[in-house]
């Protein structure tokens, strides 16, 4: 499994000929993460745009959040990301997404909600995605907090990747209390 300490990126998995949509209980259409990863890997701009413009969600997370976690998703963020759509936190907890992608995440974080694409990119994505998102969201986007008041800077400190942490150096180190994520890594 992936963990916050090893940070294996979410790669494109298998291809199914036509993207498969699943109706969620709340009425939203959900495209499989694997199919969206395939569209990203193949740089299918038209279909990726359709997914972003539609009401597709991935385990409760918007397409740009998934693109930020994907090894090859930086082009999606650059092309379709805006300050507004990259600053919005998801209402979903991380539990279902983490289980689906086999991510090893602290229970306290799994139960939280309000994760932005930046937060997910910081925890699981490539440094290039973090940089693209920061350039688009600015200081206001960095200040967004989850329901439990965690921010991207905390996740950057926990990740322990200098190429990501350097974006958060200006305002000092964020303490990880009451989160235990850093202590279990």
PDB file of C-alpha atoms in Angstrom:
ATOM      1  CA  UNK A   1       0.000   0.000   0.000  1.00  0.00           C
ATOM      2  CA  UNK A   2       0.950   3.619  -0.486  1.00  0.00           C
ATOM      3  CA  UNK A   3       1.617   5.783   2.538  1.00  0.00           C
ATOM      4  CA  UNK A   4       2.237   9.406   3.318  1.00  0.00           C
ATOM      5  CA  UNK A   5       5.892   8.557   3.837  1.00  0.00           C
ATOM      6  CA  UNK A   6       6.512   6.740   0.546  1.00  0.00           C
ATOM      7  CA  UNK A   7       4.091   8.730  -1.607  1.00  0.00           C
ATOM      8  CA  UNK A   8       3.747   6.513  -4.604  1.00  0.00           C
ATOM      9  CA  UNK A   9       1.805   8.582  -7.124  1.00  0.00           C
ATOM     10  CA  UNK A  10      -1.579   7.494  -8.446  1.00  0.00           C
ATOM     11  CA  UNK A  11      -0.764   6.080 -11.906  1.00  0.00           C
ATOM     12  CA  UNK A  12      -3.094   5.349 -14.808  1.00  0.00           C
ATOM     13  CA  UNK A  13      -4.257   1.812 -14.360  1.00  0.00           C
ATOM     14  CA  UNK A  14      -6.253  -0.200 -16.871  1.00  0.00           C
ATOM     15  CA  UNK A  15      -8.249   0.993 -19.862  1.00  0.00           C
ATOM     16  CA  UNK A  16     -11.843   0.150 -20.563  1.00  0.00           C
ATOM     17  CA  UNK A  17     -13.019   1.072 -24.082  1.00  0.00           C
ATOM     18  CA  UNK A  18     -15.730   3.502 -22.953  1.00  0.00           C
ATOM     19  CA  UNK A  19     -15.530   5.395 -19.677  1.00  0.00           C
ATOM     20  CA  UNK A  20     -17.914   3.742 -17.267  1.00  0.00           C
ATOM     21  CA  UNK A  21     -20.099   6.006 -15.169  1.00  0.00           C
ATOM     22  CA  UNK A  22     -21.643   4.927 -11.911  1.00  0.00           C
ATOM     23  CA  UNK A  23     -24.704   6.616 -10.418  1.00  0.00           C
ATOM     24  CA  UNK A  24     -24.022   7.698  -6.855  1.00  0.00           C
ATOM     25  CA  UNK A  25     -26.698   7.686  -4.152  1.00  0.00           C
ATOM     26  CA  UNK A  26     -26.876  11.496  -4.273  1.00  0.00           C
ATOM     27  CA  UNK A  27     -27.598  11.468  -8.031  1.00  0.00           C
ATOM     28  CA  UNK A  28     -24.133  12.530  -9.204  1.00  0.00           C
ATOM     29  CA  UNK A  29     -22.459  10.531 -11.933  1.00  0.00           C
ATOM     30  CA  UNK A  30     -19.190   8.935 -10.968  1.00  0.00           C
ATOM     31  CA  UNK A  31     -16.599   7.915 -13.539  1.00  0.00           C
ATOM     32  CA  UNK A  32     -14.160   5.232 -12.427  1.00  0.00           C
ATOM     33  CA  UNK A  33     -10.828   6.565 -11.237  1.00  0.00           C
ATOM     34  CA  UNK A  34      -9.043   4.082 -13.501  1.00  0.00           C
ATOM     35  CA  UNK A  35     -10.856   5.402 -16.571  1.00  0.00           C
ATOM     36  CA  UNK A  36     -10.091   9.001 -15.657  1.00  0.00           C
ATOM     37  CA  UNK A  37      -6.426   8.046 -15.124  1.00  0.00           C
ATOM     38  CA  UNK A  38      -6.425   6.545 -18.622  1.00  0.00           C
ATOM     39  CA  UNK A  39      -7.772   9.806 -20.079  1.00  0.00           C
ATOM     40  CA  UNK A  40      -5.052  11.734 -18.239  1.00  0.00           C
ATOM     41  CA  UNK A  41      -2.291   9.369 -19.387  1.00  0.00           C
ATOM     42  CA  UNK A  42      -3.456   9.675 -22.986  1.00  0.00           C
ATOM     43  CA  UNK A  43      -3.766  13.475 -22.775  1.00  0.00           C
ATOM     44  CA  UNK A  44      -7.340  13.288 -24.055  1.00  0.00           C
ATOM     45  CA  UNK A  45      -8.123  16.984 -23.548  1.00  0.00           C
ATOM     46  CA  UNK A  46     -11.667  16.842 -24.908  1.00  0.00           C
ATOM     47  CA  UNK A  47     -12.761  13.969 -22.649  1.00  0.00           C
ATOM     48  CA  UNK A  48     -10.925  15.326 -19.618  1.00  0.00           C
ATOM     49  CA  UNK A  49     -12.643  18.686 -20.135  1.00  0.00           C
ATOM     50  CA  UNK A  50     -15.995  16.899 -20.405  1.00  0.00           C
ATOM     51  CA  UNK A  51     -15.347  15.131 -17.098  1.00  0.00           C
ATOM     52  CA  UNK A  52     -14.292  18.382 -15.395  1.00  0.00           C
ATOM     53  CA  UNK A  53     -17.269  20.318 -16.791  1.00  0.00           C
ATOM     54  CA  UNK A  54     -19.718  17.519 -15.896  1.00  0.00           C
ATOM     55  CA  UNK A  55     -20.896  16.400 -12.485  1.00  0.00           C
ATOM     56  CA  UNK A  56     -18.479  13.462 -12.260  1.00  0.00           C
ATOM     57  CA  UNK A  57     -16.949  12.793  -8.878  1.00  0.00           C
ATOM     58  CA  UNK A  58     -14.368  10.257  -7.746  1.00  0.00           C
ATOM     59  CA  UNK A  59     -15.233   8.801  -4.351  1.00  0.00           C
ATOM     60  CA  UNK A  60     -16.620  12.251  -3.540  1.00  0.00           C
ATOM     61  CA  UNK A  61     -13.672  14.220  -4.958  1.00  0.00           C
ATOM     62  CA  UNK A  62     -13.670  16.446  -8.057  1.00  0.00           C
ATOM     63  CA  UNK A  63     -11.578  15.537 -11.129  1.00  0.00           C
ATOM     64  CA  UNK A  64      -8.947  18.206 -10.454  1.00  0.00           C
ATOM     65  CA  UNK A  65      -8.273  16.706  -7.020  1.00  0.00           C
ATOM     66  CA  UNK A  66      -7.595  13.346  -8.661  1.00  0.00           C
ATOM     67  CA  UNK A  67      -5.474  14.963 -11.392  1.00  0.00           C
ATOM     68  CA  UNK A  68      -3.330  16.592  -8.680  1.00  0.00           C
ATOM     69  CA  UNK A  69      -2.561  13.172  -7.220  1.00  0.00           C
ATOM     70  CA  UNK A  70      -1.806  11.545 -10.586  1.00  0.00           C
ATOM     71  CA  UNK A  71       1.800  11.232 -11.726  1.00  0.00           C
ATOM     72  CA  UNK A  72       0.887  12.646 -15.156  1.00  0.00           C
ATOM     73  CA  UNK A  73      -1.915  14.985 -14.027  1.00  0.00           C
ATOM     74  CA  UNK A  74       0.024  18.244 -14.002  1.00  0.00           C
ATOM     75  CA  UNK A  75      -1.069  19.111 -17.553  1.00  0.00           C
ATOM     76  CA  UNK A  76      -4.735  18.834 -16.454  1.00  0.00           C
ATOM     77  CA  UNK A  77      -4.185  21.268 -13.579  1.00  0.00           C
ATOM     78  CA  UNK A  78      -2.318  23.669 -15.831  1.00  0.00           C
ATOM     79  CA  UNK A  79      -4.937  23.557 -18.606  1.00  0.00           C
ATOM     80  CA  UNK A  80      -8.196  23.448 -16.600  1.00  0.00           C
ATOM     81  CA  UNK A  81      -7.348  24.580 -13.071  1.00  0.00           C
ATOM     82  CA  UNK A  82      -8.457  27.994 -11.848  1.00  0.00           C
ATOM     83  CA  UNK A  83      -8.090  29.733  -8.518  1.00  0.00           C
ATOM     84  CA  UNK A  84     -11.743  28.974  -7.823  1.00  0.00           C
ATOM     85  CA  UNK A  85     -11.918  25.284  -8.760  1.00  0.00           C
ATOM     86  CA  UNK A  86      -8.559  24.473  -7.156  1.00  0.00           C
ATOM     87  CA  UNK A  87      -9.448  26.190  -3.861  1.00  0.00           C
ATOM     88  CA  UNK A  88     -12.656  24.285  -3.149  1.00  0.00           C
ATOM     89  CA  UNK A  89     -12.613  21.658  -0.450  1.00  0.00           C
ATOM     90  CA  UNK A  90     -14.486  18.406  -0.909  1.00  0.00           C
ATOM     91  CA  UNK A  91     -17.334  17.489   1.441  1.00  0.00           C
ATOM     92  CA  UNK A  92     -16.231  13.841   1.357  1.00  0.00           C
ATOM     93  CA  UNK A  93     -13.965  12.199   3.890  1.00  0.00           C
ATOM     94  CA  UNK A  94     -10.776  10.652   2.565  1.00  0.00           C
ATOM     95  CA  UNK A  95     -11.746   7.135   3.701  1.00  0.00           C
ATOM     96  CA  UNK A  96     -13.342   5.781   0.512  1.00  0.00           C
ATOM     97  CA  UNK A  97     -10.712   7.267  -1.796  1.00  0.00           C
ATOM     98  CA  UNK A  98      -7.840   6.035   0.381  1.00  0.00           C
ATOM     99  CA  UNK A  99      -9.333   2.537   0.519  1.00  0.00           C
ATOM    100  CA  UNK A 100      -9.849   2.437  -3.247  1.00  0.00           C
ATOM    101  CA  UNK A 101      -6.286   3.596  -3.980  1.00  0.00           C
ATOM    102  CA  UNK A 102      -4.797   1.580  -1.087  1.00  0.00           C
ATOM    103  CA  UNK A 103      -3.308   4.651   0.552  1.00  0.00           C
ATOM    104  CA  UNK A 104      -2.041   4.300   4.116  1.00  0.00           C
ATOM    105  CA  UNK A 105      -3.369   7.376   5.901  1.00  0.00           C
ATOM    106  CA  UNK A 106      -3.718   8.235   9.592  1.00  0.00           C
ATOM    107  CA  UNK A 107      -7.255   7.586  10.911  1.00  0.00           C
ATOM    108  CA  UNK A 108      -7.639  11.175  12.101  1.00  0.00           C
ATOM    109  CA  UNK A 109      -7.006  12.429   8.570  1.00  0.00           C
ATOM    110  CA  UNK A 110      -9.263   9.783   7.013  1.00  0.00           C
ATOM    111  CA  UNK A 111     -12.188  11.056   9.091  1.00  0.00           C
ATOM    112  CA  UNK A 112     -11.602  14.687   8.082  1.00  0.00           C
ATOM    113  CA  UNK A 113     -13.255  16.514   5.173  1.00  0.00           C
ATOM    114  CA  UNK A 114     -12.692  19.697   3.200  1.00  0.00           C
ATOM    115  CA  UNK A 115      -9.571  18.514   1.366  1.00  0.00           C
ATOM    116  CA  UNK A 116      -8.603  20.763  -1.543  1.00  0.00           C
ATOM    117  CA  UNK A 117      -6.754  19.608  -4.673  1.00  0.00           C
ATOM    118  CA  UNK A 118      -3.634  21.252  -3.181  1.00  0.00           C
ATOM    119  CA  UNK A 119      -3.875  19.216   0.010  1.00  0.00           C
ATOM    120  CA  UNK A 120      -4.251  15.956  -1.917  1.00  0.00           C
ATOM    121  CA  UNK A 121      -1.392  16.872  -4.267  1.00  0.00           C
ATOM    122  CA  UNK A 122       0.816  17.681  -1.277  1.00  0.00           C
ATOM    123  CA  UNK A 123       0.020  14.338   0.361  1.00  0.00           C
ATOM    124  CA  UNK A 124       0.043  12.075  -2.704  1.00  0.00           C
ATOM    125  CA  UNK A 125       0.962  13.905  -5.907  1.00  0.00           C
ATOM    126  CA  UNK A 126       4.117  14.879  -7.730  1.00  0.00           C
ATOM    127  CA  UNK A 127       5.906  18.107  -6.737  1.00  0.00           C
ATOM    128  CA  UNK A 128       5.082  19.625 -10.145  1.00  0.00           C
ATOM    129  CA  UNK A 129       1.351  19.384  -9.397  1.00  0.00           C
ATOM    130  CA  UNK A 130       1.849  21.115  -6.047  1.00  0.00           C
ATOM    131  CA  UNK A 131       3.713  23.941  -7.770  1.00  0.00           C
ATOM    132  CA  UNK A 132       1.070  24.408 -10.494  1.00  0.00           C
ATOM    133  CA  UNK A 133      -1.730  24.529  -7.922  1.00  0.00           C
ATOM    134  CA  UNK A 134       0.109  26.978  -5.646  1.00  0.00           C
ATOM    135  CA  UNK A 135       0.767  29.260  -8.618  1.00  0.00           C
ATOM    136  CA  UNK A 136      -2.968  29.266  -9.406  1.00  0.00           C
ATOM    137  CA  UNK A 137      -4.483  29.530  -5.903  1.00  0.00           C
ATOM    138  CA  UNK A 138      -2.057  32.020  -4.370  1.00  0.00           C
ATOM    139  CA  UNK A 139      -1.839  32.766  -0.658  1.00  0.00           C
ATOM    140  CA  UNK A 140      -5.606  32.491  -0.171  1.00  0.00           C
ATOM    141  CA  UNK A 141      -5.530  28.906  -1.426  1.00  0.00           C
ATOM    142  CA  UNK A 142      -2.714  28.055   0.952  1.00  0.00           C
ATOM    143  CA  UNK A 143      -4.791  29.296   3.890  1.00  0.00           C
ATOM    144  CA  UNK A 144      -7.722  26.901   3.301  1.00  0.00           C
ATOM    145  CA  UNK A 145      -8.224  24.432   6.153  1.00  0.00           C
ATOM    146  CA  UNK A 146     -10.019  21.110   6.458  1.00  0.00           C
ATOM    147  CA  UNK A 147     -12.925  20.625   8.859  1.00  0.00           C
ATOM    148  CA  UNK A 148     -10.363  19.651  11.537  1.00  0.00           C
ATOM    149  CA  UNK A 149      -8.262  22.757  10.735  1.00  0.00           C
ATOM    150  CA  UNK A 150      -5.419  21.019   8.910  1.00  0.00           C
ATOM    151  CA  UNK A 151      -3.834  22.827   5.995  1.00  0.00           C
ATOM    152  CA  UNK A 152      -1.551  22.053   3.067  1.00  0.00           C
ATOM    153  CA  UNK A 153       1.483  23.216   5.032  1.00  0.00           C
ATOM    154  CA  UNK A 154       0.886  20.597   7.728  1.00  0.00           C
ATOM    155  CA  UNK A 155       0.606  17.888   5.088  1.00  0.00           C
ATOM    156  CA  UNK A 156       3.817  19.152   3.433  1.00  0.00           C
ATOM    157  CA  UNK A 157       5.667  18.886   6.749  1.00  0.00           C
ATOM    158  CA  UNK A 158       4.340  15.362   7.267  1.00  0.00           C
ATOM    159  CA  UNK A 159       5.295  14.281   3.750  1.00  0.00           C
ATOM    160  CA  UNK A 160       8.943  15.157   4.338  1.00  0.00           C
ATOM    161  CA  UNK A 161       9.730  15.896   0.673  1.00  0.00           C
ATOM    162  CA  UNK A 162      11.955  18.953   0.306  1.00  0.00           C
ATOM    163  CA  UNK A 163      10.737  19.679  -3.242  1.00  0.00           C
ATOM    164  CA  UNK A 164       7.227  20.132  -1.796  1.00  0.00           C
ATOM    165  CA  UNK A 165       8.134  21.555   1.624  1.00  0.00           C
ATOM    166  CA  UNK A 166      10.107  24.437   0.047  1.00  0.00           C
ATOM    167  CA  UNK A 167       6.807  26.009  -1.064  1.00  0.00           C
ATOM    168  CA  UNK A 168       5.766  26.331   2.588  1.00  0.00           C
ATOM    169  CA  UNK A 169       9.031  27.500   4.194  1.00  0.00           C
ATOM    170  CA  UNK A 170       8.320  31.252   4.423  1.00  0.00           C
ATOM    171  CA  UNK A 171       6.083  31.191   7.486  1.00  0.00           C
ATOM    172  CA  UNK A 172       7.863  28.664   9.694  1.00  0.00           C
ATOM    173  CA  UNK A 173       7.083  25.082  10.685  1.00  0.00           C
ATOM    174  CA  UNK A 174       3.497  24.132  11.465  1.00  0.00           C
ATOM    175  CA  UNK A 175       3.022  21.970  14.531  1.00  0.00           C
ATOM    176  CA  UNK A 176       1.169  18.718  13.944  1.00  0.00           C
ATOM    177  CA  UNK A 177      -0.964  18.724  17.093  1.00  0.00           C
ATOM    178  CA  UNK A 178      -3.497  17.233  17.555  1.00  0.00           C
ATOM    179  CA  UNK A 179      -2.828  15.180  14.407  1.00  0.00           C
ATOM    180  CA  UNK A 180      -0.670  12.128  14.979  1.00  0.00           C
ATOM    181  CA  UNK A 181       0.158  11.613  11.280  1.00  0.00           C
ATOM    182  CA  UNK A 182       3.769  12.766  11.543  1.00  0.00           C
ATOM    183  CA  UNK A 183       4.485  10.626  14.589  1.00  0.00           C
ATOM    184  CA  UNK A 184       3.340   7.401  12.937  1.00  0.00           C
ATOM    185  CA  UNK A 185       5.460   7.823   9.839  1.00  0.00           C
TER     186      UNK A 185
END
